[in-house]
mmCIF file of C-alpha atoms in Angstrom:
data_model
loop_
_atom_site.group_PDB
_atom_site.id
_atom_site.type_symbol
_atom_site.label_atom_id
_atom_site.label_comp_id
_atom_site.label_asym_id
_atom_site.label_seq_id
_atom_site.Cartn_x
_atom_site.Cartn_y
_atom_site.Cartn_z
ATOM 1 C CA UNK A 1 59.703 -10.245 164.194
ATOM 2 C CA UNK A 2 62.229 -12.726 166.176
ATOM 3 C CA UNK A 3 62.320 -16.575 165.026
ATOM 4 C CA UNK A 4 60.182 -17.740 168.094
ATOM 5 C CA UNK A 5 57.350 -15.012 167.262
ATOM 6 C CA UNK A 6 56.967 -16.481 163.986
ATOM 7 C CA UNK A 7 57.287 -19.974 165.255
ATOM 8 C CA UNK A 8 54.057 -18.896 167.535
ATOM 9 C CA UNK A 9 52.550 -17.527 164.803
ATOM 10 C CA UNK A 10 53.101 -20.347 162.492
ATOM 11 C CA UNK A 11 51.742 -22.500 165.106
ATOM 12 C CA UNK A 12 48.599 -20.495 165.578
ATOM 13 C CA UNK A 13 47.678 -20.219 162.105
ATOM 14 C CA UNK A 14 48.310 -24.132 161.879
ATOM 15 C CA UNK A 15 46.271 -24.271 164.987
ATOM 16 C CA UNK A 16 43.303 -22.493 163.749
ATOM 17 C CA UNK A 17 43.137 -24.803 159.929
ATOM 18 C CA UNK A 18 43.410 -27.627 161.920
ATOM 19 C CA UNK A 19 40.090 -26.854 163.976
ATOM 20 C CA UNK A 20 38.597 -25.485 160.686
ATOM 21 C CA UNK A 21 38.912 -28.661 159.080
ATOM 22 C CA UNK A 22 37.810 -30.546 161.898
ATOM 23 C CA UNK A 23 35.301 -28.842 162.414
ATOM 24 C CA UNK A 24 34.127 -29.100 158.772
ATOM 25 C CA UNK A 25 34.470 -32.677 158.736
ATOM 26 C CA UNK A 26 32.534 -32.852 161.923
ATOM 27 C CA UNK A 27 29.752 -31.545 160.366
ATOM 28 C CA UNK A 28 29.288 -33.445 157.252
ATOM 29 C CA UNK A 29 29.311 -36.570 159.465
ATOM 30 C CA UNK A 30 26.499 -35.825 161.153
ATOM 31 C CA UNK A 31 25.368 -36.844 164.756
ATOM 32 C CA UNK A 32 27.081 -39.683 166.497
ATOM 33 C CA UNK A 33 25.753 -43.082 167.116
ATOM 34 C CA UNK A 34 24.133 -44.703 169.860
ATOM 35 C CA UNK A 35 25.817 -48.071 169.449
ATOM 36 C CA UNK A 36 25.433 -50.532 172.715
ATOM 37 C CA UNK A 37 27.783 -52.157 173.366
ATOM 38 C CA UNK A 38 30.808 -50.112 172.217
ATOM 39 C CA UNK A 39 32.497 -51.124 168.729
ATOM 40 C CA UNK A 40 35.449 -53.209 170.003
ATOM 41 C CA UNK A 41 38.912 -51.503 168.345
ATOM 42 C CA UNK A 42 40.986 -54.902 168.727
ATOM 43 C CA UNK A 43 40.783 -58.565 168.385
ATOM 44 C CA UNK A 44 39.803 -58.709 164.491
ATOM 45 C CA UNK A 45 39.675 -61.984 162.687
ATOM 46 C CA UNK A 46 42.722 -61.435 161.215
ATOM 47 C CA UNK A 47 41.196 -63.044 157.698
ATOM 48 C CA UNK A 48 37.950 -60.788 158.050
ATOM 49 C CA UNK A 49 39.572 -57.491 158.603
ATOM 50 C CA UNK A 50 42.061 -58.085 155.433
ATOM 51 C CA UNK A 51 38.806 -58.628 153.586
ATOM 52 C CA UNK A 52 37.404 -55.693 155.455
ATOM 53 C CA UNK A 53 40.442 -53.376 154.458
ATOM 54 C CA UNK A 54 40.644 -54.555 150.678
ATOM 55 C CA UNK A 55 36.630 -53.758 150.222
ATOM 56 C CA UNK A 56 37.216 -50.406 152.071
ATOM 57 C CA UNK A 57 39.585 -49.279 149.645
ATOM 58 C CA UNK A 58 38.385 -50.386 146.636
ATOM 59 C CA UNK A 59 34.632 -47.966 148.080
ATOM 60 C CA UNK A 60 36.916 -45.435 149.175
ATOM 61 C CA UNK A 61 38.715 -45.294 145.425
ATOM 62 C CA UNK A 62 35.478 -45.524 143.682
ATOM 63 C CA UNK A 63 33.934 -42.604 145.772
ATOM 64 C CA UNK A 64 37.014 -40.617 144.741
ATOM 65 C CA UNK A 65 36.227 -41.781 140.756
ATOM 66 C CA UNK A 66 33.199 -40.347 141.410
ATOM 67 C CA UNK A 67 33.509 -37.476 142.850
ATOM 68 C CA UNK A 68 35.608 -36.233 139.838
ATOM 69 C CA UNK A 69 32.433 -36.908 137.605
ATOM 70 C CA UNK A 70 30.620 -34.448 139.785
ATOM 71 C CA UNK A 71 33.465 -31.618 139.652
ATOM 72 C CA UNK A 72 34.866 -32.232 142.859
ATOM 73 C CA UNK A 73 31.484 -31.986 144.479
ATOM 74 C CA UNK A 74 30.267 -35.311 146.979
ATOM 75 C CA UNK A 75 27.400 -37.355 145.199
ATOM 76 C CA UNK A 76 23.661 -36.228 145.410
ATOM 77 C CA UNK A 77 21.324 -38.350 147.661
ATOM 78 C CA UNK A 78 19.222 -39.324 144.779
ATOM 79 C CA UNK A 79 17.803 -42.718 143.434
ATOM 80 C CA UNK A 80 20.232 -44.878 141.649
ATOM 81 C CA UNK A 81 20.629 -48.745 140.478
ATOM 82 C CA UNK A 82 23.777 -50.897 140.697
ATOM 83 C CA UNK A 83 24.107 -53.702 138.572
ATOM 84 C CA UNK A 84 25.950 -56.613 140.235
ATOM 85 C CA UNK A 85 28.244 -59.060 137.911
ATOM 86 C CA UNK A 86 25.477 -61.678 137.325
ATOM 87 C CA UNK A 87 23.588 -58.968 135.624
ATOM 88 C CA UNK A 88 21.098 -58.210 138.282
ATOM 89 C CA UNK A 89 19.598 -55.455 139.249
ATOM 90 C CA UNK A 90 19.261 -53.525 142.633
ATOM 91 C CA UNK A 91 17.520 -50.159 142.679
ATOM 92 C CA UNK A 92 18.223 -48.279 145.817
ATOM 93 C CA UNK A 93 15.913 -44.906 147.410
ATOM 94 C CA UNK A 94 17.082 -41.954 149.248
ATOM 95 C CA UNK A 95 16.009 -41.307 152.928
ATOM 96 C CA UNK A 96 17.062 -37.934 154.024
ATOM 97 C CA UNK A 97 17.208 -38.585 157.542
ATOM 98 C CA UNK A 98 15.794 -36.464 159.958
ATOM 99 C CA UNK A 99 13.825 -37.176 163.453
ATOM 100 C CA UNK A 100 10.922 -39.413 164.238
ATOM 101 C CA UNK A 101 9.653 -40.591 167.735
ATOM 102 C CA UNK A 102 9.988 -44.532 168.326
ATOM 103 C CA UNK A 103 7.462 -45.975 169.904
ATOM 104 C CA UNK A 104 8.065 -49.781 171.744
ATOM 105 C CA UNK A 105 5.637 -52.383 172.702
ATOM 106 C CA UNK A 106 5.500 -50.810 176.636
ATOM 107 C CA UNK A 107 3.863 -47.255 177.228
ATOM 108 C CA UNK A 108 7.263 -46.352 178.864
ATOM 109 C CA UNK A 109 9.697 -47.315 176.006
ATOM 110 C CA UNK A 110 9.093 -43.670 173.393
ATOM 111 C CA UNK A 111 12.854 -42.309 171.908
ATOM 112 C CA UNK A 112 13.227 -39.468 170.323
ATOM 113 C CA UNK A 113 15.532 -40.574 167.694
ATOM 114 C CA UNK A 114 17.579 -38.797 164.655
ATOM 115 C CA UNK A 115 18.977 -40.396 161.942
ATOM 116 C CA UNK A 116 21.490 -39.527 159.396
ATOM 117 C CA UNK A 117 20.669 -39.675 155.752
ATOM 118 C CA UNK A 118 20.989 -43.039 153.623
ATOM 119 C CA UNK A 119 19.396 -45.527 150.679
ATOM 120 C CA UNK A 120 17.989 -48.059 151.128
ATOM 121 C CA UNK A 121 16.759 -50.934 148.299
ATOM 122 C CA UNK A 122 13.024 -50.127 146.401
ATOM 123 C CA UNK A 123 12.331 -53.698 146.738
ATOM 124 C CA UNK A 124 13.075 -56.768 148.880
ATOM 125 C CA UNK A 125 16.327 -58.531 147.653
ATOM 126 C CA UNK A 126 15.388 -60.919 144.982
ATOM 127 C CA UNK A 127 16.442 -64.513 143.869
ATOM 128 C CA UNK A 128 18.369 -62.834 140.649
ATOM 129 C CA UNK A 129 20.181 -60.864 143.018
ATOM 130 C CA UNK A 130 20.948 -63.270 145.708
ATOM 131 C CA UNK A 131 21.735 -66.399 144.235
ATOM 132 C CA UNK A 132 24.964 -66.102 142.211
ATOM 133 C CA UNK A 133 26.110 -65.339 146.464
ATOM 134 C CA UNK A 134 25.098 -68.747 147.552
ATOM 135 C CA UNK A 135 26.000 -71.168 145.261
ATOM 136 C CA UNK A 136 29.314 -71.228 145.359
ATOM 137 C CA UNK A 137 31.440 -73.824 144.883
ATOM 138 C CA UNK A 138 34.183 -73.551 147.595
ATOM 139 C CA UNK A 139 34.174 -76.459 150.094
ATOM 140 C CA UNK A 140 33.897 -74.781 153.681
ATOM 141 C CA UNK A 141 33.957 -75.383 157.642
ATOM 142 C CA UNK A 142 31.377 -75.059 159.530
ATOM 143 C CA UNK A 143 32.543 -71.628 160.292
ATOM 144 C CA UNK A 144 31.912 -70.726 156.732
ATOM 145 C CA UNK A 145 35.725 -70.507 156.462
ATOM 146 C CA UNK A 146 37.163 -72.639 153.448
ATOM 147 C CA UNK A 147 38.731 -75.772 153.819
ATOM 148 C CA UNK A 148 42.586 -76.094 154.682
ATOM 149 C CA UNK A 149 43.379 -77.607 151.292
ATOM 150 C CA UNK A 150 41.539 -74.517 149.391
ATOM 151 C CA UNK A 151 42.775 -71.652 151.787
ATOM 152 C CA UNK A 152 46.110 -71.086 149.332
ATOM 153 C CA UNK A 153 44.129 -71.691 146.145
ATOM 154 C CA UNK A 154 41.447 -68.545 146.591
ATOM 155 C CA UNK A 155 43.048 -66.883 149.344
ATOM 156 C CA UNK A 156 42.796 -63.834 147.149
ATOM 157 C CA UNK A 157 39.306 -64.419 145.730
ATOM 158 C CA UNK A 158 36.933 -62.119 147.589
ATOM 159 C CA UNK A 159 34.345 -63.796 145.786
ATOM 160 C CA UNK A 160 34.730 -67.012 147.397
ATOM 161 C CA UNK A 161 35.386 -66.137 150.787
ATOM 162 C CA UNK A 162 32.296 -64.472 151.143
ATOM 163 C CA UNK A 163 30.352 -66.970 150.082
ATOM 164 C CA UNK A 164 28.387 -70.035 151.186
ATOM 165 C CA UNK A 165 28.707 -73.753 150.354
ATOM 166 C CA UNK A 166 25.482 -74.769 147.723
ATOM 167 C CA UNK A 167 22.255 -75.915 149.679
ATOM 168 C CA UNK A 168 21.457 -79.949 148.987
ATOM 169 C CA UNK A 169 18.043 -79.043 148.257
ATOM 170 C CA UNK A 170 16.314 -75.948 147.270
ATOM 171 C CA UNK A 171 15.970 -72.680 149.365
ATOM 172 C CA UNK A 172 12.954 -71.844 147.531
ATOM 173 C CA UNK A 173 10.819 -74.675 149.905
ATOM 174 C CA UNK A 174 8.597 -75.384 146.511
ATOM 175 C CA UNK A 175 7.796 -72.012 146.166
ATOM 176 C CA UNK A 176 8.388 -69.342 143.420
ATOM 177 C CA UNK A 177 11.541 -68.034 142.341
ATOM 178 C CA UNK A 178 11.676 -66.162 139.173
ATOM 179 C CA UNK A 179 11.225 -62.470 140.412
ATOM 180 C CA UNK A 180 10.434 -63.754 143.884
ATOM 181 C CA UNK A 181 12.186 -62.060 147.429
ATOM 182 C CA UNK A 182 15.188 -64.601 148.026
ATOM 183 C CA UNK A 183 14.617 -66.521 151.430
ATOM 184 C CA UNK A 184 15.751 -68.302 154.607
ATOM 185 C CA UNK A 185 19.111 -66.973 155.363
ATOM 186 C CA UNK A 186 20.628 -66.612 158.755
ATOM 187 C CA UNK A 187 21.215 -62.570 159.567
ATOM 188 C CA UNK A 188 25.058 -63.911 158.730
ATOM 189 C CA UNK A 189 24.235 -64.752 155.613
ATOM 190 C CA UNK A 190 22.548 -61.612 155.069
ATOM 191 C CA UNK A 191 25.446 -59.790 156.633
ATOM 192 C CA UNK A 192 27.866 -61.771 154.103
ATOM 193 C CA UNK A 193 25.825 -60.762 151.104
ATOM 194 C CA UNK A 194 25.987 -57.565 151.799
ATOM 195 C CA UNK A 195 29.938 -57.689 152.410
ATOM 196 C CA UNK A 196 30.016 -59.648 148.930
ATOM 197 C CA UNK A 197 28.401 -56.956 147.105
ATOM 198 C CA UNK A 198 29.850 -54.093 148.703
ATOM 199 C CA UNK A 199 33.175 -55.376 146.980
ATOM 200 C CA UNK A 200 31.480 -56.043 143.372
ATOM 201 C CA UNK A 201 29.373 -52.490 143.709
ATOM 202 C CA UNK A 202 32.386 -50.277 145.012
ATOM 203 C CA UNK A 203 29.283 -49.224 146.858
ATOM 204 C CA UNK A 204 29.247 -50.168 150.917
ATOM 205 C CA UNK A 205 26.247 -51.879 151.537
ATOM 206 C CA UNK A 206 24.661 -53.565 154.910
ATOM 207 C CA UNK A 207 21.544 -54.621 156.596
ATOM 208 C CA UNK A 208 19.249 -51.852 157.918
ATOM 209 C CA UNK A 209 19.544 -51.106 161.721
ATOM 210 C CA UNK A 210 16.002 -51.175 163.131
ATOM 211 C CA UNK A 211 15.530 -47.548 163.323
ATOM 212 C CA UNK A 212 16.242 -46.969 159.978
ATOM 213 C CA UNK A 213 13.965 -49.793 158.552
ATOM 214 C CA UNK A 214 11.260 -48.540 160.629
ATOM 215 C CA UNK A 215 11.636 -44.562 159.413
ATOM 216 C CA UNK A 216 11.638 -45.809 156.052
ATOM 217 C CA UNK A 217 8.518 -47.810 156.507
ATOM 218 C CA UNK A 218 6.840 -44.727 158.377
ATOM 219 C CA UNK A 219 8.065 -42.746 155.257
ATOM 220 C CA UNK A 220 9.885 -40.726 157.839
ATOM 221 C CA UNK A 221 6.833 -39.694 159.918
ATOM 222 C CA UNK A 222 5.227 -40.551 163.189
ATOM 223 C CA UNK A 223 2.100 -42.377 161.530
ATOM 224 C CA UNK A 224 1.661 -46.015 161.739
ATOM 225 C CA UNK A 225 1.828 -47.146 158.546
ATOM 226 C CA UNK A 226 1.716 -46.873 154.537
ATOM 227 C CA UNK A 227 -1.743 -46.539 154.588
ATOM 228 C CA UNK A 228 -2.345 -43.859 157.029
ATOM 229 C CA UNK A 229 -5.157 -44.304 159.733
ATOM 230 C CA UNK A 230 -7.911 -46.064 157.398
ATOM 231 C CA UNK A 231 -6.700 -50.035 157.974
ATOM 232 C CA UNK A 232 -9.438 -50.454 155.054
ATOM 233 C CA UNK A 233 -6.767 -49.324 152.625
ATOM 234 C CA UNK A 234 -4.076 -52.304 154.062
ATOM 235 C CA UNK A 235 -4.544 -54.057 151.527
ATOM 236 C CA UNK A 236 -3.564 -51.698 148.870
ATOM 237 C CA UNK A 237 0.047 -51.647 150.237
ATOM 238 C CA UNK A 238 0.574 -54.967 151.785
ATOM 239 C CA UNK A 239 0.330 -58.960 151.344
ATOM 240 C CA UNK A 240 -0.743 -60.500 154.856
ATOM 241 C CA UNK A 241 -3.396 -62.196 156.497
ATOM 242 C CA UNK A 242 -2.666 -65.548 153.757
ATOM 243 C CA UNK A 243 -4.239 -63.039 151.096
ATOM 244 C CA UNK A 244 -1.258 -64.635 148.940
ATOM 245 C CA UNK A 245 -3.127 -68.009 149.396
ATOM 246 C CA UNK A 246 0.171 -70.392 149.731
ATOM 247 C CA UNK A 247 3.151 -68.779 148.897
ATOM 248 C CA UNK A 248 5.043 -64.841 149.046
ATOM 249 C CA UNK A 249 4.444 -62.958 145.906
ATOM 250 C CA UNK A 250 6.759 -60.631 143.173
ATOM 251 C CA UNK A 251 7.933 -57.288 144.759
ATOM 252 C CA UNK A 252 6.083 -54.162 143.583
ATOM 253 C CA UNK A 253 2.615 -55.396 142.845
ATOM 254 C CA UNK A 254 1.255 -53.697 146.025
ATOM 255 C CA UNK A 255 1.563 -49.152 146.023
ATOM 256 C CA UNK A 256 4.619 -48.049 147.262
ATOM 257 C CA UNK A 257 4.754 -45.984 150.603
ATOM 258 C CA UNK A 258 5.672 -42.044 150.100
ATOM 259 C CA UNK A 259 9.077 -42.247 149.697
ATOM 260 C CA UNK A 260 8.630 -45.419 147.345
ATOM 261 C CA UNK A 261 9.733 -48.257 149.205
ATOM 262 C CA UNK A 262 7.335 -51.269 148.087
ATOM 263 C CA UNK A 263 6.541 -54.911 150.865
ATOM 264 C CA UNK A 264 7.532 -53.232 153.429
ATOM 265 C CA UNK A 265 4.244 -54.378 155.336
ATOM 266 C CA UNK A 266 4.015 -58.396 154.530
ATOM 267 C CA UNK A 267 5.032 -60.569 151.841
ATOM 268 C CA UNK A 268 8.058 -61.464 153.650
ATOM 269 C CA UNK A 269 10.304 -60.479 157.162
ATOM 270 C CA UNK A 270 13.196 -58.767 157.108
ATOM 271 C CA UNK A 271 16.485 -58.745 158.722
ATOM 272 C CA UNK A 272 17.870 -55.816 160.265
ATOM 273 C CA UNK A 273 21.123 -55.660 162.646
ATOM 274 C CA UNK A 274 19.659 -55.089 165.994
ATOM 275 C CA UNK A 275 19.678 -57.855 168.964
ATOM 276 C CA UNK A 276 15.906 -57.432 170.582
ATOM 277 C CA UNK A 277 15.793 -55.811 173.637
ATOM 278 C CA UNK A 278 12.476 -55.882 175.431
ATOM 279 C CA UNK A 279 13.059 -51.713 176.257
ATOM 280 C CA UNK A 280 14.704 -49.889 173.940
ATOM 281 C CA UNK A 281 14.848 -46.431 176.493
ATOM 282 C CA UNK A 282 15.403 -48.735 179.159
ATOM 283 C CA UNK A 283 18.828 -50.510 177.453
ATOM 284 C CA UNK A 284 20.068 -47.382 176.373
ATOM 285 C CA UNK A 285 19.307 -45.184 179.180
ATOM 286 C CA UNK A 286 18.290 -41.743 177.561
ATOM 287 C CA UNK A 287 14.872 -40.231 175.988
ATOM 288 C CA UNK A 288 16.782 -39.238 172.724
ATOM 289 C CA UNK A 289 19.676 -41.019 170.553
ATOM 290 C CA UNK A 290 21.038 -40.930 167.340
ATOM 291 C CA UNK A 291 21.808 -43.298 164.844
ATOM 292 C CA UNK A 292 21.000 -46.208 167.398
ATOM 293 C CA UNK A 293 22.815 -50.200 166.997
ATOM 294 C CA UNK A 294 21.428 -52.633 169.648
ATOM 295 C CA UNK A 295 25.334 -54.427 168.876
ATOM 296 C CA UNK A 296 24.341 -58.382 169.221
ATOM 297 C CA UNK A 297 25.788 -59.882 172.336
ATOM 298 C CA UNK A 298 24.212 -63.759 171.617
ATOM 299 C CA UNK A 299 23.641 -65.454 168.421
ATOM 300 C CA UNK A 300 19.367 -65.128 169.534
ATOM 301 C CA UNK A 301 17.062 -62.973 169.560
ATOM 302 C CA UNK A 302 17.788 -60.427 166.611
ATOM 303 C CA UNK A 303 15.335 -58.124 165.371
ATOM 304 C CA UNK A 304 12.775 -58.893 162.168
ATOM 305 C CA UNK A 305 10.363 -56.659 160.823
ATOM 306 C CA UNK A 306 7.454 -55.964 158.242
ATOM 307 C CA UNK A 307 5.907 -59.131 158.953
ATOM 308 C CA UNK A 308 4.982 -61.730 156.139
ATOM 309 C CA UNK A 309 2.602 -62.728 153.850
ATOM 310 C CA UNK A 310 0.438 -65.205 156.620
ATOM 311 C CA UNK A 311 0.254 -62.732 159.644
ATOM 312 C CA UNK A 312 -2.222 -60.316 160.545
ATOM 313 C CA UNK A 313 -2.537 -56.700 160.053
ATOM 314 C CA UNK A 314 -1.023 -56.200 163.094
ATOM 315 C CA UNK A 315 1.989 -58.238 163.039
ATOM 316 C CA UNK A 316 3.019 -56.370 159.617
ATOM 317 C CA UNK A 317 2.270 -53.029 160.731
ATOM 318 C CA UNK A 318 5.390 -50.798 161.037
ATOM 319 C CA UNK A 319 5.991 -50.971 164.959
ATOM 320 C CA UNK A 320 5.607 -54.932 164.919
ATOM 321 C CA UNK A 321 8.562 -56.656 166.342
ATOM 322 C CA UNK A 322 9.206 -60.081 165.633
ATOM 323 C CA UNK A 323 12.279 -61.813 167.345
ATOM 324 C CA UNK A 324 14.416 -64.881 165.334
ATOM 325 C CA UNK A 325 14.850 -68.018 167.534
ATOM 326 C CA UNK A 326 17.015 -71.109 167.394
ATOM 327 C CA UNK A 327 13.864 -73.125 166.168
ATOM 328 C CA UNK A 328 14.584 -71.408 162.764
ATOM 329 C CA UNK A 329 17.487 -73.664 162.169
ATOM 330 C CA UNK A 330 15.897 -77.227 163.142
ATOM 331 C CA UNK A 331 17.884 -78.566 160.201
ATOM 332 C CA UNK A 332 21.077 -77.530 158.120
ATOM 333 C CA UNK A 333 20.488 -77.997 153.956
ATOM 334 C CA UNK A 334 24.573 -78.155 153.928
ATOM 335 C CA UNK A 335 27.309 -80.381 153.726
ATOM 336 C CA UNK A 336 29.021 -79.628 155.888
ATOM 337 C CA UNK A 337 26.697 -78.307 158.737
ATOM 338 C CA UNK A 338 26.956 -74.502 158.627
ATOM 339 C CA UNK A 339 25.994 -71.147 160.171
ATOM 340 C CA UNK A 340 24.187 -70.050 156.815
ATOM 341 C CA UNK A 341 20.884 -70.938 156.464
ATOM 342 C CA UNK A 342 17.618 -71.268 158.327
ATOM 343 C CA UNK A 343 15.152 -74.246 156.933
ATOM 344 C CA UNK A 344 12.211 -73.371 158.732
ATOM 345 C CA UNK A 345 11.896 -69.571 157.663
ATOM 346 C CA UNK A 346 10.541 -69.873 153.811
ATOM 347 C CA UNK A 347 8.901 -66.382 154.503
ATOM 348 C CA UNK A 348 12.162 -64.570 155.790
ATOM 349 C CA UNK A 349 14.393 -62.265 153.582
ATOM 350 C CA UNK A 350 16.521 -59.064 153.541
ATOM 351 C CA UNK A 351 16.343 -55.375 151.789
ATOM 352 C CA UNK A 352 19.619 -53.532 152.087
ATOM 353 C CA UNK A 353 20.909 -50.245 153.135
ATOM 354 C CA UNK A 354 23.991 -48.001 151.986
ATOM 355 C CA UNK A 355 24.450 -45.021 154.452
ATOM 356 C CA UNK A 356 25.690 -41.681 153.014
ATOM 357 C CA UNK A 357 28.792 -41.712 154.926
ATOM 358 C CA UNK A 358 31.610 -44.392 154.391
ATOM 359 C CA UNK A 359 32.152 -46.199 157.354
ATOM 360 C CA UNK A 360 35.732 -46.902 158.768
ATOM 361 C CA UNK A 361 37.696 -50.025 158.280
ATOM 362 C CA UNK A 362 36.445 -51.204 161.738
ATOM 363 C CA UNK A 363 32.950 -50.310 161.486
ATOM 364 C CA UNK A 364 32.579 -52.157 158.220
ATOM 365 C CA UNK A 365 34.295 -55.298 160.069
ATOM 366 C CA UNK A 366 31.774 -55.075 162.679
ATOM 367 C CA UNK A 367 28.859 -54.572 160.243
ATOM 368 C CA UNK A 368 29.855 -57.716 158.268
ATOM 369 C CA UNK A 369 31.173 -59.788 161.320
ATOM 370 C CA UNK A 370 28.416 -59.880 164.626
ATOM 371 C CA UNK A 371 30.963 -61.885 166.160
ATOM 372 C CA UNK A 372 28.498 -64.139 167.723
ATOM 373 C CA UNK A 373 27.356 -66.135 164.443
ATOM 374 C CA UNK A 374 27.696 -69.415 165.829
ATOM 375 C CA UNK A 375 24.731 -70.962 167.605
ATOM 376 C CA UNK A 376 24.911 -71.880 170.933
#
């Protein structure tokens, strides 16, 4: 055989491992996603992405620590808890993935939509879990960017720069705390937290998009809700409809749906990463999409669901749609004004996600950073 057949059939071979392994890898990412608009792939916040590339290797390592505890095999989608450093716990729940049909508020707006498998947290993030994130310290901008003066001191410190300046008064509006779903952050904040203990878990975490909160709800079926077609049974599963008499109550006391996921239906709203679009078919064009991101283009409206513990049956039922509004923030509980909290939402929280697949540097910077935080 001459020197330039076996260059050919060098190149060949090489050829035919590469598309193996791409092909491979292909697969175990499962179907792409229907994010409007497009991920932009330049003009980072030069701070954020350095944060963004520090917390993706430190997942990245961990994944690869673990993966040698389960002989080289990737880790089972099964139930697990992660302690964070304060001591508190977060127990997350597996959702396969799979297909369901999204239904909007017009007859026109039905997807067919298929999502790729994830956790997501039993319960609605608490006060033990939540708190050690916002009181911190670290005098900041309004930005949420520390001060000039500090920027050398904890330039280094993850666990600053992810954090809020304390609230002058308390979050809890009077309310309960001990036990209690943590309240009234803006969907940055909630974005933040997650970003903040992504890098204490090793685990990546962010907020739900809002067709994985609502397969979740739906237990990963086309029904309505937790209770099935008898609304008689509502209350077994949810708070709403002032049942709570003043105030949001202790995660878990209501029956879980079939996959386990407890509040989902009342007790408090939840954040998810989706702008609101009126038409869901309509914005993205096509009866069937996967993985779909309605990418926030304004700081207003953004997508809450599950309702709380005052509205009626059908404003916590799995399809409701409730849209957050500028009338949330009427006042600012920081010095100095920020972007972090809203005062008028003491029946607003979060419940967190970690999809299967690691996310690249950039699509963790765009989880984390909506770009359009500021209000208008």
């Amino acid at each position: 055989m001459t020197r330039s057949a076996r260059d050919s059939q060098k190149s060949s071979v090489l050829t035919s491992v590469l598309t193996l392994l791409c092909a491979g890898s292909m697969a175990q990412a499962g179907p792409a996603a229907d994010i409007k608009p497009a991920l932009a792939l330049d003009g980072f916040d030069e701070e954020q992405m350095r944060l963004a590339k520090v917390i993706h290797k430190k997942i990245v390592d961990y994944q690869q620590i673990k993966k040698k505890t389960y002989n080289g095999e990737d880790e089972k989608l099964v139930a697990f808890e992660d302690t964070l450093a304060s001591g508190a716990k977060i127990e997350m729940l597996p959702v396969k993935g799979g297909e369901f049909t999204w239904r909007g508020e017009k007859e026109d707006d039905v997807l067919k939509v298929t999502l790729s498998p994830f956790w997501m947290a039993k319960h609605e993030i608490a006060w033990e879990a939540y708190e050690p994130f916002m009181l911190s310290p670290i005098p900041r901008q309004k930005d949420g960017l520390p001060l000039d003066f500090m920027r050398e001191q904890i330039k280094n410190d993850i666990e600053f720069i992810a954090r809020p300046t304390p609230p002058y008064h308390p979050m809890t509006f009077g309310m309960k705390r001990d036990g209690h779903p943590a309240l009234s952050m803006t969907q940055h904040s909630a974005n933040k937290y997650c970003q903040w203990i992504s890098f204490q878990t090793g685990h990546f975490y962010r907020l739900p998009t809002e067709a994985e909160w609502e397969f979740a709800c739906r237990a990963g079926k086309d029904g309505a809700n937790a209770w099935g077609d008898d609304d008689g049974k509502a209350g077994d599963f949810a708070w709403f409809g002032g049942d709570a008499s003043s105030h949001y109550n202790v995660p878990g006391k209501k029956k879980p749906n079939a996959l386990g996921f407890h509040d989902m239906h009342g007790n408090v709203l939840e954040w998810t990463l989706d702008q609101y679009v009126p038409n869901r078919k309509e914005y993205f064009g096509k009866d069937a999409v996967a993985n779909p991101w309605v990418k926030a283009t304004k700081p207003y409206p953004h997508v809450v669901k599950g309702g709380h513990w005052q509205q009626t049956l059908a404003e916590v039922s799995a399809a409701a749609r409730h849209q957050s509004t500028p009338m949330w923030k009427i006042s600012d509980p920081q010095r100095p004004r920020s972007q972090w909290y809203h005062t008028n939402t003491p029946w607003l929280g979060l419940r967190i996600v970690r999809p299967e697949k690691i996310p690249t540097v950039e699509e963790m910077y765009h989880y984390w950073n909506s770009g359009v935080e500021a209000d208008d």
